[in-house]
PDB file of N, H, CA, C and O in Angstrom:
ATOM      1  N   MET A   1      55.460   7.332  47.644  1.00  0.00           N
ATOM      2  CA  MET A   1      53.949   7.228  47.893  1.00  0.00           C
ATOM      3  C   MET A   1      53.457   5.452  47.865  1.00  0.00           C
ATOM      4  O   MET A   1      53.631   4.803  46.833  1.00  0.00           O
ATOM      5  N   THR A   2      52.874   4.844  49.057  1.00  0.00           N
ATOM      6  H   THR A   2      52.733   5.371  49.895  1.00  0.00           H
ATOM      7  CA  THR A   2      52.690   3.668  48.692  1.00  0.00           C
ATOM      8  C   THR A   2      51.320   3.145  47.806  1.00  0.00           C
ATOM      9  O   THR A   2      50.184   3.615  47.748  1.00  0.00           O
ATOM     10  N   GLU A   3      51.978   1.895  47.107  1.00  0.00           N
ATOM     11  H   GLU A   3      52.901   1.513  47.153  1.00  0.00           H
ATOM     12  CA  GLU A   3      50.503   1.629  46.202  1.00  0.00           C
ATOM     13  C   GLU A   3      50.507   0.125  46.921  1.00  0.00           C
ATOM     14  O   GLU A   3      51.303  -0.578  47.543  1.00  0.00           O
ATOM     15  N   TYR A   4      48.687   0.046  46.302  1.00  0.00           N
ATOM     16  H   TYR A   4      48.041   0.617  45.796  1.00  0.00           H
ATOM     17  CA  TYR A   4      48.571  -1.198  46.948  1.00  0.00           C
ATOM     18  C   TYR A   4      47.952  -1.727  45.475  1.00  0.00           C
ATOM     19  O   TYR A   4      47.641  -1.168  44.422  1.00  0.00           O
ATOM     20  N   TRP A   5      47.945  -2.998  45.936  1.00  0.00           N
ATOM     21  H   TRP A   5      48.198  -3.452  46.791  1.00  0.00           H
ATOM     22  CA  TRP A   5      47.994  -4.229  44.822  1.00  0.00           C
ATOM     23  C   TRP A   5      46.951  -5.197  45.267  1.00  0.00           C
ATOM     24  O   TRP A   5      46.921  -5.494  46.462  1.00  0.00           O
ATOM     25  N   TYR A   6      45.858  -5.866  44.210  1.00  0.00           N
ATOM     26  H   TYR A   6      45.882  -5.625  43.240  1.00  0.00           H
ATOM     27  CA  TYR A   6      44.999  -7.020  44.574  1.00  0.00           C
ATOM     28  C   TYR A   6      45.464  -8.230  44.069  1.00  0.00           C
ATOM     29  O   TYR A   6      45.526  -8.463  42.861  1.00  0.00           O
ATOM     30  N   ASN A   7      45.730  -8.861  44.775  1.00  0.00           N
ATOM     31  H   ASN A   7      45.679  -8.672  45.755  1.00  0.00           H
ATOM     32  CA  ASN A   7      46.478 -10.428  44.395  1.00  0.00           C
ATOM     33  C   ASN A   7      45.231 -11.277  44.111  1.00  0.00           C
ATOM     34  O   ASN A   7      44.729 -11.746  45.132  1.00  0.00           O
ATOM     35  N   VAL A   8      44.598 -11.590  42.925  1.00  0.00           N
ATOM     36  H   VAL A   8      45.005 -11.208  42.096  1.00  0.00           H
ATOM     37  CA  VAL A   8      44.067 -12.485  42.634  1.00  0.00           C
ATOM     38  C   VAL A   8      44.146 -13.734  42.679  1.00  0.00           C
ATOM     39  O   VAL A   8      43.246 -14.355  42.113  1.00  0.00           O
ATOM     40  N   THR A   9      45.168 -14.454  43.317  1.00  0.00           N
ATOM     41  H   THR A   9      45.899 -13.951  43.776  1.00  0.00           H
ATOM     42  CA  THR A   9      45.364 -15.951  43.140  1.00  0.00           C
ATOM     43  C   THR A   9      45.164 -15.910  45.234  1.00  0.00           C
ATOM     44  O   THR A   9      44.399 -16.652  45.849  1.00  0.00           O
ATOM     45  N   THR A  10      45.887 -15.078  45.741  1.00  0.00           N
ATOM     46  H   THR A  10      46.508 -14.475  45.242  1.00  0.00           H
ATOM     47  CA  THR A  10      45.024 -14.983  47.330  1.00  0.00           C
ATOM     48  C   THR A  10      43.563 -14.436  47.734  1.00  0.00           C
ATOM     49  O   THR A  10      42.780 -14.974  48.517  1.00  0.00           O
ATOM     50  N   GLY A  11      43.430 -13.547  47.201  1.00  0.00           N
ATOM     51  H   GLY A  11      44.066 -13.110  46.566  1.00  0.00           H
ATOM     52  CA  GLY A  11      42.395 -12.750  47.409  1.00  0.00           C
ATOM     53  C   GLY A  11      42.849 -11.657  48.497  1.00  0.00           C
ATOM     54  O   GLY A  11      41.977 -11.095  49.160  1.00  0.00           O
ATOM     55  N   GLU A  12      44.178 -11.359  48.682  1.00  0.00           N
ATOM     56  H   GLU A  12      44.886 -11.816  48.144  1.00  0.00           H
ATOM     57  CA  GLU A  12      44.378 -10.218  49.688  1.00  0.00           C
ATOM     58  C   GLU A  12      45.003  -9.000  48.990  1.00  0.00           C
ATOM     59  O   GLU A  12      45.390  -9.022  47.822  1.00  0.00           O
ATOM     60  N   VAL A  13      45.060  -8.071  49.702  1.00  0.00           N
ATOM     61  H   VAL A  13      44.745  -8.054  50.651  1.00  0.00           H
ATOM     62  CA  VAL A  13      45.577  -6.770  49.301  1.00  0.00           C
ATOM     63  C   VAL A  13      46.717  -6.872  49.858  1.00  0.00           C
ATOM     64  O   VAL A  13      46.858  -7.405  50.958  1.00  0.00           O
ATOM     65  N   GLU A  14      48.124  -6.143  48.852  1.00  0.00           N
ATOM     66  H   GLU A  14      48.010  -5.710  47.958  1.00  0.00           H
ATOM     67  CA  GLU A  14      48.998  -6.067  48.812  1.00  0.00           C
ATOM     68  C   GLU A  14      49.703  -4.692  49.236  1.00  0.00           C
ATOM     69  O   GLU A  14      49.244  -3.725  48.628  1.00  0.00           O
ATOM     70  N   GLU A  15      50.997  -4.322  50.397  1.00  0.00           N
ATOM     71  H   GLU A  15      51.370  -5.107  50.892  1.00  0.00           H
ATOM     72  CA  GLU A  15      51.098  -3.140  50.473  1.00  0.00           C
ATOM     73  C   GLU A  15      52.393  -3.159  49.514  1.00  0.00           C
ATOM     74  O   GLU A  15      53.424  -3.762  49.812  1.00  0.00           O
ATOM     75  N   GLY A  16      52.256  -2.607  48.621  1.00  0.00           N
ATOM     76  H   GLY A  16      51.418  -2.118  48.379  1.00  0.00           H
ATOM     77  CA  GLY A  16      53.568  -2.863  47.492  1.00  0.00           C
ATOM     78  C   GLY A  16      53.595  -4.062  47.076  1.00  0.00           C
ATOM     79  O   GLY A  16      53.363  -5.065  47.750  1.00  0.00           O
ATOM     80  N   ALA A  17      53.995  -3.987  45.483  1.00  0.00           N
ATOM     81  H   ALA A  17      54.184  -3.171  44.935  1.00  0.00           H
ATOM     82  CA  ALA A  17      54.024  -5.430  44.789  1.00  0.00           C
ATOM     83  C   ALA A  17      54.836  -6.366  45.449  1.00  0.00           C
ATOM     84  O   ALA A  17      56.029  -6.070  45.513  1.00  0.00           O
ATOM     85  N   GLN A  18      54.349  -7.804  46.135  1.00  0.00           N
ATOM     86  H   GLN A  18      53.380  -8.045  46.083  1.00  0.00           H
ATOM     87  CA  GLN A  18      55.083  -8.344  46.686  1.00  0.00           C
ATOM     88  C   GLN A  18      54.955  -9.812  46.002  1.00  0.00           C
ATOM     89  O   GLN A  18      55.744 -10.757  46.006  1.00  0.00           O
ATOM     90  N   SER A  19      53.973  -9.693  45.550  1.00  0.00           N
ATOM     91  H   SER A  19      53.333  -8.925  45.547  1.00  0.00           H
ATOM     92  CA  SER A  19      53.852 -11.176  44.537  1.00  0.00           C
ATOM     93  C   SER A  19      54.268 -10.827  43.182  1.00  0.00           C
ATOM     94  O   SER A  19      54.542  -9.661  42.899  1.00  0.00           O
ATOM     95  N   SER A  20      54.354 -12.111  42.028  1.00  0.00           N
ATOM     96  H   SER A  20      54.132 -13.058  42.258  1.00  0.00           H
ATOM     97  CA  SER A  20      54.408 -12.019  41.076  1.00  0.00           C
ATOM     98  C   SER A  20      53.366 -11.269  40.232  1.00  0.00           C
ATOM     99  O   SER A  20      52.180 -11.487  40.482  1.00  0.00           O
ATOM    100  N   TRP A  21      53.658 -10.508  39.371  1.00  0.00           N
ATOM    101  H   TRP A  21      54.621 -10.331  39.169  1.00  0.00           H
ATOM    102  CA  TRP A  21      53.065  -9.374  38.533  1.00  0.00           C
ATOM    103  C   TRP A  21      51.862 -10.306  37.692  1.00  0.00           C
ATOM    104  O   TRP A  21      50.910  -9.592  37.377  1.00  0.00           O
ATOM    105  N   LYS A  22      51.746 -11.433  37.360  1.00  0.00           N
ATOM    106  H   LYS A  22      52.519 -12.013  37.615  1.00  0.00           H
ATOM    107  CA  LYS A  22      50.633 -12.182  36.843  1.00  0.00           C
ATOM    108  C   LYS A  22      49.742 -12.559  37.885  1.00  0.00           C
ATOM    109  O   LYS A  22      48.765 -13.206  37.505  1.00  0.00           O
ATOM    110  N   HIS A  23      49.823 -12.334  39.033  1.00  0.00           N
ATOM    111  H   HIS A  23      50.617 -11.809  39.342  1.00  0.00           H
ATOM    112  CA  HIS A  23      48.589 -12.558  40.152  1.00  0.00           C
ATOM    113  C   HIS A  23      48.230 -11.176  40.338  1.00  0.00           C
ATOM    114  O   HIS A  23      47.144 -11.152  40.916  1.00  0.00           O
ATOM    115  N   LEU A  24      48.788  -9.661  40.036  1.00  0.00           N
ATOM    116  H   LEU A  24      49.670  -9.681  39.566  1.00  0.00           H
ATOM    117  CA  LEU A  24      48.268  -8.762  40.704  1.00  0.00           C
ATOM    118  C   LEU A  24      47.490  -7.923  39.989  1.00  0.00           C
ATOM    119  O   LEU A  24      47.707  -8.045  38.784  1.00  0.00           O
ATOM    120  N   LEU A  25      46.566  -7.018  40.289  1.00  0.00           N
ATOM    121  H   LEU A  25      46.389  -6.918  41.268  1.00  0.00           H
ATOM    122  CA  LEU A  25      45.969  -6.103  39.583  1.00  0.00           C
ATOM    123  C   LEU A  25      45.884  -4.756  40.396  1.00  0.00           C
ATOM    124  O   LEU A  25      45.606  -4.675  41.592  1.00  0.00           O
ATOM    125  N   GLY A  26      46.174  -3.705  39.537  1.00  0.00           N
ATOM    126  H   GLY A  26      46.400  -3.771  38.565  1.00  0.00           H
ATOM    127  CA  GLY A  26      46.633  -2.446  40.479  1.00  0.00           C
ATOM    128  C   GLY A  26      48.101  -1.594  39.505  1.00  0.00           C
ATOM    129  O   GLY A  26      48.678  -2.019  38.504  1.00  0.00           O
ATOM    130  N   PRO A  27      48.264  -0.717  40.031  1.00  0.00           N
ATOM    131  CA  PRO A  27      48.170  -0.311  41.382  1.00  0.00           C
ATOM    132  C   PRO A  27      47.410   0.593  41.781  1.00  0.00           C
ATOM    133  O   PRO A  27      47.303   1.603  41.084  1.00  0.00           O
ATOM    134  N   TYR A  28      46.743   0.488  42.897  1.00  0.00           N
ATOM    135  H   TYR A  28      46.830  -0.331  43.463  1.00  0.00           H
ATOM    136  CA  TYR A  28      45.722   1.492  43.405  1.00  0.00           C
ATOM    137  C   TYR A  28      46.156   2.452  44.662  1.00  0.00           C
ATOM    138  O   TYR A  28      47.144   2.217  45.357  1.00  0.00           O
ATOM    139  N   ASP A  29      45.497   3.286  44.805  1.00  0.00           N
ATOM    140  H   ASP A  29      44.694   3.477  44.240  1.00  0.00           H
ATOM    141  CA  ASP A  29      46.114   4.675  45.590  1.00  0.00           C
ATOM    142  C   ASP A  29      45.862   4.052  47.172  1.00  0.00           C
ATOM    143  O   ASP A  29      46.376   4.680  48.097  1.00  0.00           O
ATOM    144  N   THR A  30      45.349   3.253  47.368  1.00  0.00           N
ATOM    145  H   THR A  30      44.932   2.743  46.616  1.00  0.00           H
ATOM    146  CA  THR A  30      44.335   2.813  48.886  1.00  0.00           C
ATOM    147  C   THR A  30      43.986   1.188  48.639  1.00  0.00           C
ATOM    148  O   THR A  30      43.833   0.393  47.712  1.00  0.00           O
ATOM    149  N   ARG A  31      43.968   1.237  49.985  1.00  0.00           N
ATOM    150  H   ARG A  31      44.092   1.883  50.738  1.00  0.00           H
ATOM    151  CA  ARG A  31      43.956  -0.222  49.854  1.00  0.00           C
ATOM    152  C   ARG A  31      42.354  -0.396  49.676  1.00  0.00           C
ATOM    153  O   ARG A  31      41.898  -1.444  49.219  1.00  0.00           O
ATOM    154  N   GLU A  32      41.431   0.806  50.104  1.00  0.00           N
ATOM    155  H   GLU A  32      41.801   1.657  50.476  1.00  0.00           H
ATOM    156  CA  GLU A  32      40.185   0.222  49.568  1.00  0.00           C
ATOM    157  C   GLU A  32      39.729  -0.086  48.013  1.00  0.00           C
ATOM    158  O   GLU A  32      38.823  -0.743  47.502  1.00  0.00           O
ATOM    159  N   GLU A  33      40.789   0.701  47.533  1.00  0.00           N
ATOM    160  H   GLU A  33      41.525   1.235  47.948  1.00  0.00           H
ATOM    161  CA  GLU A  33      40.541   0.565  46.104  1.00  0.00           C
ATOM    162  C   GLU A  33      40.799  -0.996  45.247  1.00  0.00           C
ATOM    163  O   GLU A  33      40.343  -1.689  44.337  1.00  0.00           O
ATOM    164  N   ALA A  34      41.772  -0.946  46.182  1.00  0.00           N
ATOM    165  H   ALA A  34      42.143  -0.383  46.920  1.00  0.00           H
ATOM    166  CA  ALA A  34      42.539  -2.062  45.818  1.00  0.00           C
ATOM    167  C   ALA A  34      41.463  -3.656  46.141  1.00  0.00           C
ATOM    168  O   ALA A  34      41.287  -4.618  45.393  1.00  0.00           O
ATOM    169  N   ALA A  35      40.963  -3.415  47.412  1.00  0.00           N
ATOM    170  H   ALA A  35      41.106  -2.634  48.020  1.00  0.00           H
ATOM    171  CA  ALA A  35      40.298  -4.399  47.551  1.00  0.00           C
ATOM    172  C   ALA A  35      38.870  -4.220  46.754  1.00  0.00           C
ATOM    173  O   ALA A  35      37.942  -4.936  47.132  1.00  0.00           O
ATOM    174  N   ALA A  36      38.700  -3.525  45.932  1.00  0.00           N
ATOM    175  H   ALA A  36      39.453  -2.943  45.624  1.00  0.00           H
ATOM    176  CA  ALA A  36      37.423  -3.587  45.340  1.00  0.00           C
ATOM    177  C   ALA A  36      38.048  -3.556  43.992  1.00  0.00           C
ATOM    178  O   ALA A  36      37.686  -2.638  43.256  1.00  0.00           O
ATOM    179  N   ALA A  37      38.749  -4.233  43.634  1.00  0.00           N
ATOM    180  H   ALA A  37      39.043  -4.979  44.232  1.00  0.00           H
ATOM    181  CA  ALA A  37      39.634  -4.372  42.758  1.00  0.00           C
ATOM    182  C   ALA A  37      38.859  -5.278  41.246  1.00  0.00           C
ATOM    183  O   ALA A  37      38.772  -4.963  40.059  1.00  0.00           O
ATOM    184  N   LEU A  38      38.263  -6.872  42.281  1.00  0.00           N
ATOM    185  H   LEU A  38      38.334  -7.128  43.246  1.00  0.00           H
ATOM    186  CA  LEU A  38      37.218  -7.510  41.153  1.00  0.00           C
ATOM    187  C   LEU A  38      36.216  -7.006  40.784  1.00  0.00           C
ATOM    188  O   LEU A  38      35.791  -7.016  39.629  1.00  0.00           O
ATOM    189  N   ARG A  39      35.589  -6.369  41.980  1.00  0.00           N
ATOM    190  H   ARG A  39      35.934  -6.360  42.919  1.00  0.00           H
ATOM    191  CA  ARG A  39      34.286  -5.840  41.597  1.00  0.00           C
ATOM    192  C   ARG A  39      34.371  -4.989  40.382  1.00  0.00           C
ATOM    193  O   ARG A  39      33.663  -5.082  39.380  1.00  0.00           O
ATOM    194  N   ARG A  40      35.366  -4.117  40.613  1.00  0.00           N
ATOM    195  H   ARG A  40      35.942  -4.041  41.427  1.00  0.00           H
ATOM    196  CA  ARG A  40      35.529  -3.179  39.182  1.00  0.00           C
ATOM    197  C   ARG A  40      35.853  -3.449  37.996  1.00  0.00           C
ATOM    198  O   ARG A  40      35.532  -2.757  37.030  1.00  0.00           O
ATOM    199  N   VAL A  41      36.878  -5.034  37.920  1.00  0.00           N
ATOM    200  H   VAL A  41      37.139  -5.596  38.705  1.00  0.00           H
ATOM    201  CA  VAL A  41      36.996  -5.679  36.639  1.00  0.00           C
ATOM    202  C   VAL A  41      35.644  -6.201  36.139  1.00  0.00           C
ATOM    203  O   VAL A  41      35.315  -6.014  34.968  1.00  0.00           O
ATOM    204  N   ARG A  42      34.743  -6.946  37.127  1.00  0.00           N
ATOM    205  H   ARG A  42      35.010  -7.098  38.079  1.00  0.00           H
ATOM    206  CA  ARG A  42      33.617  -7.658  36.953  1.00  0.00           C
ATOM    207  C   ARG A  42      32.785  -6.436  35.920  1.00  0.00           C
ATOM    208  O   ARG A  42      32.573  -6.409  34.708  1.00  0.00           O
ATOM    209  N   LYS A  43      32.533  -5.720  36.761  1.00  0.00           N
ATOM    210  H   LYS A  43      32.705  -5.742  37.745  1.00  0.00           H
ATOM    211  CA  LYS A  43      31.993  -4.078  35.948  1.00  0.00           C
ATOM    212  C   LYS A  43      31.774  -4.185  34.481  1.00  0.00           C
ATOM    213  O   LYS A  43      30.916  -4.550  33.678  1.00  0.00           O
ATOM    214  N   ASN A  44      33.224  -3.584  34.540  1.00  0.00           N
ATOM    215  H   ASN A  44      33.921  -3.288  35.193  1.00  0.00           H
ATOM    216  CA  ASN A  44      33.990  -3.293  33.455  1.00  0.00           C
ATOM    217  C   ASN A  44      33.950  -4.272  32.109  1.00  0.00           C
ATOM    218  O   ASN A  44      33.995  -3.892  30.939  1.00  0.00           O
ATOM    219  N   ASN A  45      33.840  -5.849  32.678  1.00  0.00           N
ATOM    220  H   ASN A  45      33.804  -6.157  33.629  1.00  0.00           H
ATOM    221  CA  ASN A  45      33.373  -6.627  31.616  1.00  0.00           C
ATOM    222  C   ASN A  45      32.184  -6.663  31.527  1.00  0.00           C
ATOM    223  O   ASN A  45      31.698  -6.691  30.397  1.00  0.00           O
ATOM    224  N   GLU A  46      31.341  -6.674  32.666  1.00  0.00           N
ATOM    225  H   GLU A  46      31.736  -6.651  33.585  1.00  0.00           H
ATOM    226  CA  GLU A  46      29.826  -6.759  32.203  1.00  0.00           C
ATOM    227  C   GLU A  46      29.291  -5.484  31.114  1.00  0.00           C
ATOM    228  O   GLU A  46      28.246  -5.494  30.463  1.00  0.00           O
ATOM    229  N   ALA A  47      30.109  -4.645  31.133  1.00  0.00           N
ATOM    230  H   ALA A  47      30.958  -4.637  31.662  1.00  0.00           H
ATOM    231  CA  ALA A  47      29.634  -3.116  30.576  1.00  0.00           C
ATOM    232  C   ALA A  47      30.072  -3.597  29.168  1.00  0.00           C
ATOM    233  O   ALA A  47      29.257  -3.485  28.252  1.00  0.00           O
ATOM    234  N   TRP A  48      31.469  -4.197  28.891  1.00  0.00           N
ATOM    235  H   TRP A  48      32.131  -4.288  29.635  1.00  0.00           H
ATOM    236  CA  TRP A  48      31.930  -4.895  27.517  1.00  0.00           C
ATOM    237  C   TRP A  48      31.470  -5.340  26.960  1.00  0.00           C
ATOM    238  O   TRP A  48      31.260  -4.946  25.813  1.00  0.00           O
ATOM    239  N   GLU A  49      30.909  -6.751  27.580  1.00  0.00           N
ATOM    240  H   GLU A  49      31.080  -7.071  28.512  1.00  0.00           H
ATOM    241  CA  GLU A  49      30.293  -7.687  27.261  1.00  0.00           C
ATOM    242  C   GLU A  49      28.880  -7.094  26.311  1.00  0.00           C
ATOM    243  O   GLU A  49      28.589  -7.457  25.171  1.00  0.00           O
ATOM    244  N   ASP A  50      28.013  -5.916  27.312  1.00  0.00           N
ATOM    245  H   ASP A  50      28.249  -5.621  28.238  1.00  0.00           H
ATOM    246  CA  ASP A  50      26.500  -5.495  26.519  1.00  0.00           C
ATOM    247  C   ASP A  50      27.203  -4.472  25.508  1.00  0.00           C
ATOM    248  O   ASP A  50      26.396  -3.791  24.876  1.00  0.00           O
ATOM    249  N   GLU A  51      28.034  -4.327  25.341  1.00  0.00           N
ATOM    250  H   GLU A  51      28.690  -4.880  25.855  1.00  0.00           H
ATOM    251  CA  GLU A  51      28.252  -3.156  23.972  1.00  0.00           C
ATOM    252  C   GLU A  51      28.161  -4.077  22.658  1.00  0.00           C
ATOM    253  O   GLU A  51      27.615  -3.657  21.638  1.00  0.00           O
ATOM    254  N   GLY A  52      28.900  -5.746  22.770  1.00  0.00           N
ATOM    255  H   GLY A  52      29.344  -6.087  23.599  1.00  0.00           H
ATOM    256  CA  GLY A  52      28.403  -6.230  21.370  1.00  0.00           C
ATOM    257  C   GLY A  52      29.354  -5.848  20.742  1.00  0.00           C
ATOM    258  O   GLY A  52      29.881  -4.735  20.723  1.00  0.00           O
ATOM    259  N   PRO A  53      29.756  -7.351  19.865  1.00  0.00           N
ATOM    260  CA  PRO A  53      30.663  -7.134  18.725  1.00  0.00           C
ATOM    261  C   PRO A  53      30.628  -5.841  17.687  1.00  0.00           C
ATOM    262  O   PRO A  53      29.696  -5.812  16.884  1.00  0.00           O
ATOM    263  N   GLY A  54      31.164  -5.254  17.677  1.00  0.00           N
ATOM    264  H   GLY A  54      31.921  -5.278  18.329  1.00  0.00           H
ATOM    265  CA  GLY A  54      31.428  -3.975  16.479  1.00  0.00           C
ATOM    266  C   GLY A  54      30.792  -2.662  16.727  1.00  0.00           C
ATOM    267  O   GLY A  54      30.545  -1.745  15.944  1.00  0.00           O
ATOM    268  N   ASP A  55      30.493  -2.834  18.536  1.00  0.00           N
ATOM    269  H   ASP A  55      30.693  -3.579  19.173  1.00  0.00           H
ATOM    270  CA  ASP A  55      29.858  -1.365  19.071  1.00  0.00           C
ATOM    271  C   ASP A  55      30.794  -0.531  18.892  1.00  0.00           C
ATOM    272  O   ASP A  55      30.409   0.584  18.540  1.00  0.00           O
ATOM    273  N   ASP A  56      32.464  -0.749  19.069  1.00  0.00           N
ATOM    274  H   ASP A  56      32.776  -1.655  19.355  1.00  0.00           H
ATOM    275  CA  ASP A  56      33.264   0.280  19.375  1.00  0.00           C
ATOM    276  C   ASP A  56      33.583   0.698  18.041  1.00  0.00           C
ATOM    277  O   ASP A  56      34.371   1.643  18.070  1.00  0.00           O
ATOM    278  N   GLU A  57      33.131   0.197  16.414  1.00  0.00           N
ATOM    279  H   GLU A  57      32.491  -0.571  16.391  1.00  0.00           H
ATOM    280  CA  GLU A  57      33.506   0.889  15.293  1.00  0.00           C
ATOM    281  C   GLU A  57      32.576   2.206  15.256  1.00  0.00           C
ATOM    282  O   GLU A  57      31.432   2.449  15.639  1.00  0.00           O
ATOM    283  N   GLY A  58      33.694   3.017  14.557  1.00  0.00           N
ATOM    284  H   GLY A  58      34.624   2.820  14.246  1.00  0.00           H
ATOM    285  CA  GLY A  58      32.973   4.015  14.483  1.00  0.00           C
ATOM    286  C   GLY A  58      32.002   4.525  12.991  1.00  0.00           C
ATOM    287  O   GLY A  58      31.310   5.543  13.023  1.00  0.00           O
TER     288      GLY A  58
END
């Protein structure tokens, strides 16, 4: 099965990991999921920031 990766340096989707791991987000099952990687990261970061310090402690 083909895996897709988002390259944060070039902004391009790669079919298979072609670049250094430090530049890649993934793997993703589809090209579309990989292309949306930064949006997903930003959304997750915003949600995490909204939680504030200590919100994850039981």
